[in-house]
Amino acid sequence: MITVKPALTALLFSVVAGSYGMSALSQTPEEIGLRIEKEYHEALDGFANYTANLNMLLRNRQGQESERQLRIKVLEMENDGDRSLFIFDEPRDVAGTAFLVHSRREENDEQWLYLPALQRVKRIASSNRSGSFMGSEFAYEDMGVPEVEKFTYKYLRDESCANSECTVTERYPVDKRSGYRRQVVWRDKDELRIRRIEFYDRKDSLLKTLNFEDYQQYQDRYWQAHTLDMVNHVTGKSTTLTWSDFVYGEDVNANEFTQTGLRRIR
């Protein structure tokens, strides 16, 4: 799910040399940014599927709240992007709604939404992926896996964050129909955990900030944030996702991750 300039050249190279060794002195900020992203994704590979539960808390500008309960299933794919399935259980007006994502490494993701009231599977067009996902502050494009090939990158600096030393990188969507011009990503150096992402709109104004908290480690390898808080600086609204009951290595049914399977989800 979801998903980023030093003032002086001398500062850049001194920081990079300290972080990644003297060989980094010959690398450009773009090469360093790409290297950091690749290392992050390599650390996540091999999880062999997982399931989890999710609470979605929506807040409007006035602080009024509403909640939704979901189940998540993720199928890891070899040589392609992963497949993710979101199933809404509560409240009653959205129960049975299901959202399927086929992430692609070099092509646009494929996304479908099943609406039980209409008994219909709706394909989410690439041109509509900047729209709100189920009334939340997450866009449809935030719900896919941010594969390495979907962005170009640039290293900005190192700085302290979340009681750690973090790298700060910038990533630019390759898809010209993206709702974002760029994203700024903070990752801690120790475990490559994402701590914060700032999303900038097509006019390069700060649109949203996503904070990652409550990390826990699974299988002595995979770090998972249990709280994701997205704040929209334009609307004043926010959405908090609280994850629980992670099970890695779960035996999931690949047939569920199809358009036909969406119609059968319960």
CSV table of C-alpha atoms in Angstrom, one decimal:
chain,number,residue,atom,x,y,z
A,1,MET,CA,0.0,0.0,0.0
A,2,ILE,CA,1.0,3.7,-0.6
A,3,THR,CA,4.8,5.5,-0.8
A,4,VAL,CA,10.5,12.2,-1.9
A,5,LYS,CA,18.6,20.0,-1.9
A,6,PRO,CA,21.3,20.4,-0.2
A,7,ALA,CA,22.4,24.0,-0.3
A,8,LEU,CA,26.0,23.4,-1.0
A,9,THR,CA,27.6,20.8,-3.3
A,10,ALA,CA,30.3,20.2,-0.7
A,11,LEU,CA,27.7,19.4,1.9
A,12,LEU,CA,26.1,16.9,-0.4
A,13,PHE,CA,29.3,15.0,-1.0
A,14,SER,CA,30.4,15.0,2.6
A,15,VAL,CA,27.1,13.6,3.7
A,16,VAL,CA,27.0,11.0,1.0
A,17,ALA,CA,30.5,9.8,1.6
A,18,GLY,CA,29.6,9.4,5.3
A,19,SER,CA,26.4,7.4,4.6
A,20,TYR,CA,27.4,5.2,1.7
A,21,GLY,CA,31.1,5.1,1.5
A,22,MET,CA,33.7,6.9,-0.6
A,23,SER,CA,32.5,5.2,-3.8
A,24,ALA,CA,29.4,7.4,-3.6
A,25,LEU,CA,31.5,10.5,-4.2
A,26,SER,CA,31.4,9.7,-7.9
A,27,GLN,CA,27.6,9.3,-8.0
A,28,THR,CA,25.1,12.1,-8.9
A,29,PRO,CA,22.2,12.9,-6.6
A,30,GLU,CA,20.0,11.1,-9.0
A,31,GLU,CA,22.1,7.9,-8.9
A,32,ILE,CA,22.2,8.0,-5.1
A,33,GLY,CA,18.4,8.5,-4.9
A,34,LEU,CA,17.8,5.5,-7.1
A,35,ARG,CA,20.2,3.4,-5.1
A,36,ILE,CA,18.4,4.2,-1.8
A,37,GLU,CA,15.1,3.3,-3.4
A,38,LYS,CA,16.4,0.0,-4.8
A,39,GLU,CA,17.8,-0.9,-1.4
A,40,TYR,CA,14.5,-0.2,0.2
A,41,HIS,CA,12.6,-2.5,-2.2
A,42,GLU,CA,15.2,-5.3,-1.9
A,43,ALA,CA,14.7,-5.3,1.8
A,44,LEU,CA,10.9,-6.0,1.3
A,45,ASP,CA,11.2,-8.7,-1.3
A,46,GLY,CA,10.4,-12.4,-0.5
A,47,PHE,CA,7.6,-11.8,2.1
A,48,ALA,CA,5.5,-14.6,0.3
A,49,ASN,CA,2.0,-13.0,0.8
A,50,TYR,CA,0.4,-11.5,3.9
A,51,THR,CA,-3.0,-10.7,5.3
A,52,ALA,CA,-4.1,-8.0,7.8
A,53,ASN,CA,-7.0,-6.1,9.2
A,54,LEU,CA,-7.4,-2.4,8.8
A,55,ASN,CA,-9.3,0.4,10.5
A,56,MET,CA,-9.9,3.5,8.4
A,57,LEU,CA,-10.7,6.6,10.5
A,58,LEU,CA,-11.9,9.6,8.5
A,59,ARG,CA,-11.9,13.2,10.0
A,60,ASN,CA,-13.4,16.3,8.4
A,61,ARG,CA,-12.1,19.9,8.9
A,62,GLN,CA,-14.4,20.2,12.0
A,63,GLY,CA,-13.0,17.1,13.6
A,64,GLN,CA,-16.0,14.9,13.1
A,65,GLU,CA,-15.1,11.2,12.6
A,66,SER,CA,-16.4,8.1,10.8
A,67,GLU,CA,-14.8,4.6,10.7
A,68,ARG,CA,-14.5,1.8,8.3
A,69,GLN,CA,-13.3,-1.8,8.8
A,70,LEU,CA,-11.4,-3.6,6.1
A,71,ARG,CA,-9.5,-6.8,5.4
A,72,ILE,CA,-6.3,-6.8,3.3
A,73,LYS,CA,-4.7,-9.6,1.3
A,74,VAL,CA,-1.5,-9.2,-0.6
A,75,LEU,CA,-0.1,-11.7,-3.2
A,76,GLU,CA,3.6,-11.4,-4.0
A,77,MET,CA,4.3,-11.9,-7.7
A,78,GLU,CA,7.6,-12.8,-9.3
A,79,ASN,CA,8.9,-10.6,-12.1
A,80,ASP,CA,6.0,-8.2,-11.8
A,81,GLY,CA,4.3,-5.9,-9.3
A,82,ASP,CA,2.3,-7.4,-6.4
A,83,ARG,CA,-1.5,-7.8,-6.2
A,84,SER,CA,-3.5,-6.2,-3.4
A,85,LEU,CA,-7.1,-6.8,-2.4
A,86,PHE,CA,-9.0,-4.5,0.0
A,87,ILE,CA,-12.4,-5.8,1.3
A,88,PHE,CA,-14.7,-3.5,3.3
A,89,ASP,CA,-16.7,-5.2,6.1
A,90,GLU,CA,-18.2,-2.2,8.0
A,91,PRO,CA,-20.2,0.0,8.1
A,92,ARG,CA,-23.2,-1.5,6.4
A,93,ASP,CA,-23.4,1.0,3.5
A,94,VAL,CA,-19.9,0.0,2.2
A,95,ALA,CA,-19.9,-3.7,3.3
A,96,GLY,CA,-19.0,-6.0,0.5
A,97,THR,CA,-17.2,-3.3,-1.5
A,98,ALA,CA,-13.8,-4.6,-2.8
A,99,PHE,CA,-10.9,-3.0,-4.4
A,100,LEU,CA,-8.2,-4.9,-6.4
A,101,VAL,CA,-4.8,-3.6,-7.5
A,102,HIS,CA,-2.5,-5.3,-10.0
A,103,SER,CA,0.7,-3.3,-9.6
A,104,ARG,CA,3.0,-3.1,-12.6
A,105,ARG,CA,6.7,-2.4,-12.6
A,106,GLU,CA,6.9,-0.6,-16.0
A,107,GLU,CA,3.3,-0.1,-17.0
A,108,ASN,CA,0.4,1.7,-15.3
A,109,ASP,CA,-1.2,-0.2,-12.5
A,110,GLU,CA,-4.6,-1.9,-13.1
A,111,GLN,CA,-7.3,-1.2,-10.6
A,112,TRP,CA,-10.9,-2.4,-10.2
A,113,LEU,CA,-13.6,-1.5,-7.7
A,114,TYR,CA,-16.5,-3.9,-7.0
A,115,LEU,CA,-19.7,-2.2,-5.9
A,116,PRO,CA,-22.1,-4.7,-4.4
A,117,ALA,CA,-25.2,-2.5,-4.7
A,118,LEU,CA,-24.8,-2.5,-8.5
A,119,GLN,CA,-23.2,-5.9,-8.6
A,120,ARG,CA,-20.7,-4.4,-10.9
A,121,VAL,CA,-16.9,-4.3,-11.3
A,122,LYS,CA,-15.7,-0.8,-12.2
A,123,ARG,CA,-12.3,-0.3,-13.8
A,124,ILE,CA,-10.5,2.8,-12.4
A,125,ALA,CA,-9.0,4.7,-15.4
A,126,SER,CA,-5.5,6.0,-15.1
A,127,SER,CA,-6.9,9.6,-15.7
A,128,ASN,CA,-9.1,9.2,-12.5
A,129,ARG,CA,-6.5,7.9,-10.1
A,130,SER,CA,-5.9,11.3,-8.4
A,131,GLY,CA,-9.4,11.0,-7.0
A,132,SER,CA,-10.3,10.1,-3.4
A,133,PHE,CA,-10.3,6.4,-2.5
A,134,MET,CA,-13.6,5.7,-0.8
A,135,GLY,CA,-13.9,9.2,0.6
A,136,SER,CA,-10.4,9.1,2.3
A,137,GLU,CA,-7.5,11.5,1.9
A,138,PHE,CA,-5.7,8.7,0.1
A,139,ALA,CA,-5.9,8.8,-3.7
A,140,TYR,CA,-6.4,5.7,-5.8
A,141,GLU,CA,-2.8,6.1,-7.0
A,142,ASP,CA,-1.6,6.0,-3.4
A,143,MET,CA,-3.1,2.5,-3.0
A,144,GLY,CA,-0.7,0.7,-5.4
A,145,VAL,CA,2.8,-0.4,-4.7
A,146,PRO,CA,5.3,2.4,-5.6
A,147,GLU,CA,7.5,0.2,-7.8
A,148,VAL,CA,11.0,1.5,-8.5
A,149,GLU,CA,10.4,2.0,-12.2
A,150,LYS,CA,7.4,4.3,-11.5
A,151,PHE,CA,9.6,7.2,-10.5
A,152,THR,CA,12.8,9.0,-11.1
A,153,TYR,CA,14.8,10.0,-8.0
A,154,LYS,CA,17.1,12.5,-6.4
A,155,TYR,CA,19.0,12.5,-3.1
A,156,LEU,CA,18.5,15.7,-1.2
A,157,ARG,CA,20.2,15.5,2.2
A,158,ASP,CA,20.5,13.7,5.5
A,159,GLU,CA,18.7,14.9,8.6
A,160,SER,CA,17.3,13.8,12.0
A,161,CYS,CA,13.8,12.4,12.1
A,162,ALA,CA,11.8,10.1,14.4
A,163,ASN,CA,14.8,9.9,16.8
A,164,SER,CA,16.9,8.5,13.9
A,165,GLU,CA,19.1,9.8,11.2
A,166,CYS,CA,17.2,9.8,7.9
A,167,THR,CA,17.9,10.2,4.3
A,168,VAL,CA,15.7,12.6,2.4
A,169,THR,CA,15.0,11.8,-1.2
A,170,GLU,CA,12.8,13.2,-3.9
A,171,ARG,CA,10.8,11.1,-6.4
A,172,TYR,CA,9.0,12.2,-9.5
A,173,PRO,CA,6.2,10.2,-11.1
A,174,VAL,CA,6.9,8.9,-14.6
A,175,ASP,CA,3.2,8.9,-15.4
A,176,LYS,CA,2.3,12.4,-16.6
A,177,ARG,CA,-1.3,11.8,-15.5
A,178,SER,CA,-0.3,11.5,-11.9
A,179,GLY,CA,-1.9,13.9,-9.5
A,180,TYR,CA,1.5,14.7,-8.0
A,181,ARG,CA,4.5,16.6,-9.4
A,182,ARG,CA,6.8,15.1,-6.8
A,183,GLN,CA,7.1,13.4,-3.4
A,184,VAL,CA,9.7,13.9,-0.7
A,185,VAL,CA,10.5,10.8,1.3
A,186,TRP,CA,12.2,10.4,4.7
A,187,ARG,CA,13.7,7.0,5.5
A,188,ASP,CA,15.7,6.0,8.6
A,189,LYS,CA,19.2,4.8,7.8
A,190,ASP,CA,19.2,1.8,10.2
A,191,GLU,CA,16.3,-0.2,8.7
A,192,LEU,CA,15.2,1.9,5.7
A,193,ARG,CA,11.8,2.4,7.2
A,194,ILE,CA,9.8,5.2,5.7
A,195,ARG,CA,9.0,7.8,8.3
A,196,ARG,CA,7.3,10.6,6.3
A,197,ILE,CA,6.2,11.4,2.7
A,198,GLU,CA,5.2,14.9,1.5
A,199,PHE,CA,3.0,15.0,-1.6
A,200,TYR,CA,3.2,18.0,-3.9
A,201,ASP,CA,0.4,18.8,-6.4
A,202,ARG,CA,0.9,19.5,-10.1
A,203,LYS,CA,1.5,23.2,-9.3
A,204,ASP,CA,4.3,22.1,-6.8
A,205,SER,CA,2.3,23.2,-3.7
A,206,LEU,CA,2.4,20.9,-0.6
A,207,LEU,CA,-0.9,19.0,-0.8
A,208,LYS,CA,-0.6,16.2,1.7
A,209,THR,CA,1.7,14.7,4.4
A,210,LEU,CA,1.8,11.0,5.3
A,211,ASN,CA,3.4,9.9,8.6
A,212,PHE,CA,4.3,6.3,9.4
A,213,GLU,CA,4.4,5.2,13.1
A,214,ASP,CA,4.3,2.2,15.4
A,215,TYR,CA,6.7,0.0,13.4
A,216,GLN,CA,6.9,-3.7,14.3
A,217,GLN,CA,9.1,-6.4,12.8
A,218,TYR,CA,7.8,-9.7,11.4
A,219,GLN,CA,9.8,-12.8,10.6
A,220,ASP,CA,12.9,-11.1,12.0
A,221,ARG,CA,13.1,-9.2,8.8
A,222,TYR,CA,10.1,-7.2,7.6
A,223,TRP,CA,9.2,-3.9,9.2
A,224,GLN,CA,5.6,-2.8,9.1
A,225,ALA,CA,4.1,0.5,10.2
A,226,HIS,CA,0.9,0.0,12.1
A,227,THR,CA,-0.3,3.6,11.9
A,228,LEU,CA,-0.4,5.7,8.8
A,229,ASP,CA,-1.8,9.2,9.1
A,230,MET,CA,-2.5,11.3,6.0
A,231,VAL,CA,-3.2,15.0,6.4
A,232,ASN,CA,-4.6,17.1,3.5
A,233,HIS,CA,-3.3,20.6,3.9
A,234,VAL,CA,-5.8,22.1,1.5
A,235,THR,CA,-9.1,20.6,2.8
A,236,GLY,CA,-8.1,20.3,6.4
A,237,LYS,CA,-9.3,16.6,6.4
A,238,SER,CA,-7.3,13.6,7.5
A,239,THR,CA,-7.4,9.8,7.3
A,240,THR,CA,-5.7,7.4,9.8
A,241,LEU,CA,-5.1,3.8,8.8
A,242,THR,CA,-4.5,1.5,11.8
A,243,TRP,CA,-3.2,-2.0,10.8
A,244,SER,CA,-3.5,-5.1,12.9
A,245,ASP,CA,-3.3,-8.9,12.8
A,246,PHE,CA,-0.6,-9.2,10.2
A,247,VAL,CA,0.1,-12.8,9.1
A,248,TYR,CA,3.1,-13.2,6.8
A,249,GLY,CA,3.4,-16.3,4.6
A,250,GLU,CA,-0.4,-16.7,4.5
A,251,ASP,CA,-1.8,-19.2,1.9
A,252,VAL,CA,-4.0,-16.8,-0.1
A,253,ASN,CA,-6.2,-17.9,-3.1
A,254,ALA,CA,-4.8,-16.4,-6.3
A,255,ASN,CA,-8.2,-16.7,-7.9
A,256,GLU,CA,-9.5,-14.0,-5.6
A,257,PHE,CA,-7.2,-11.5,-7.2
A,258,THR,CA,-9.1,-11.4,-10.5
A,259,GLN,CA,-12.1,-9.4,-11.7
A,260,THR,CA,-14.2,-12.6,-11.5
A,261,GLY,CA,-13.0,-13.2,-8.0
A,262,LEU,CA,-14.1,-9.7,-6.9
A,263,ARG,CA,-17.7,-10.6,-7.5
A,264,ARG,CA,-17.4,-13.6,-5.1
A,265,ILE,CA,-15.7,-11.8,-2.3
A,266,ARG,CA,-17.5,-12.1,1.1
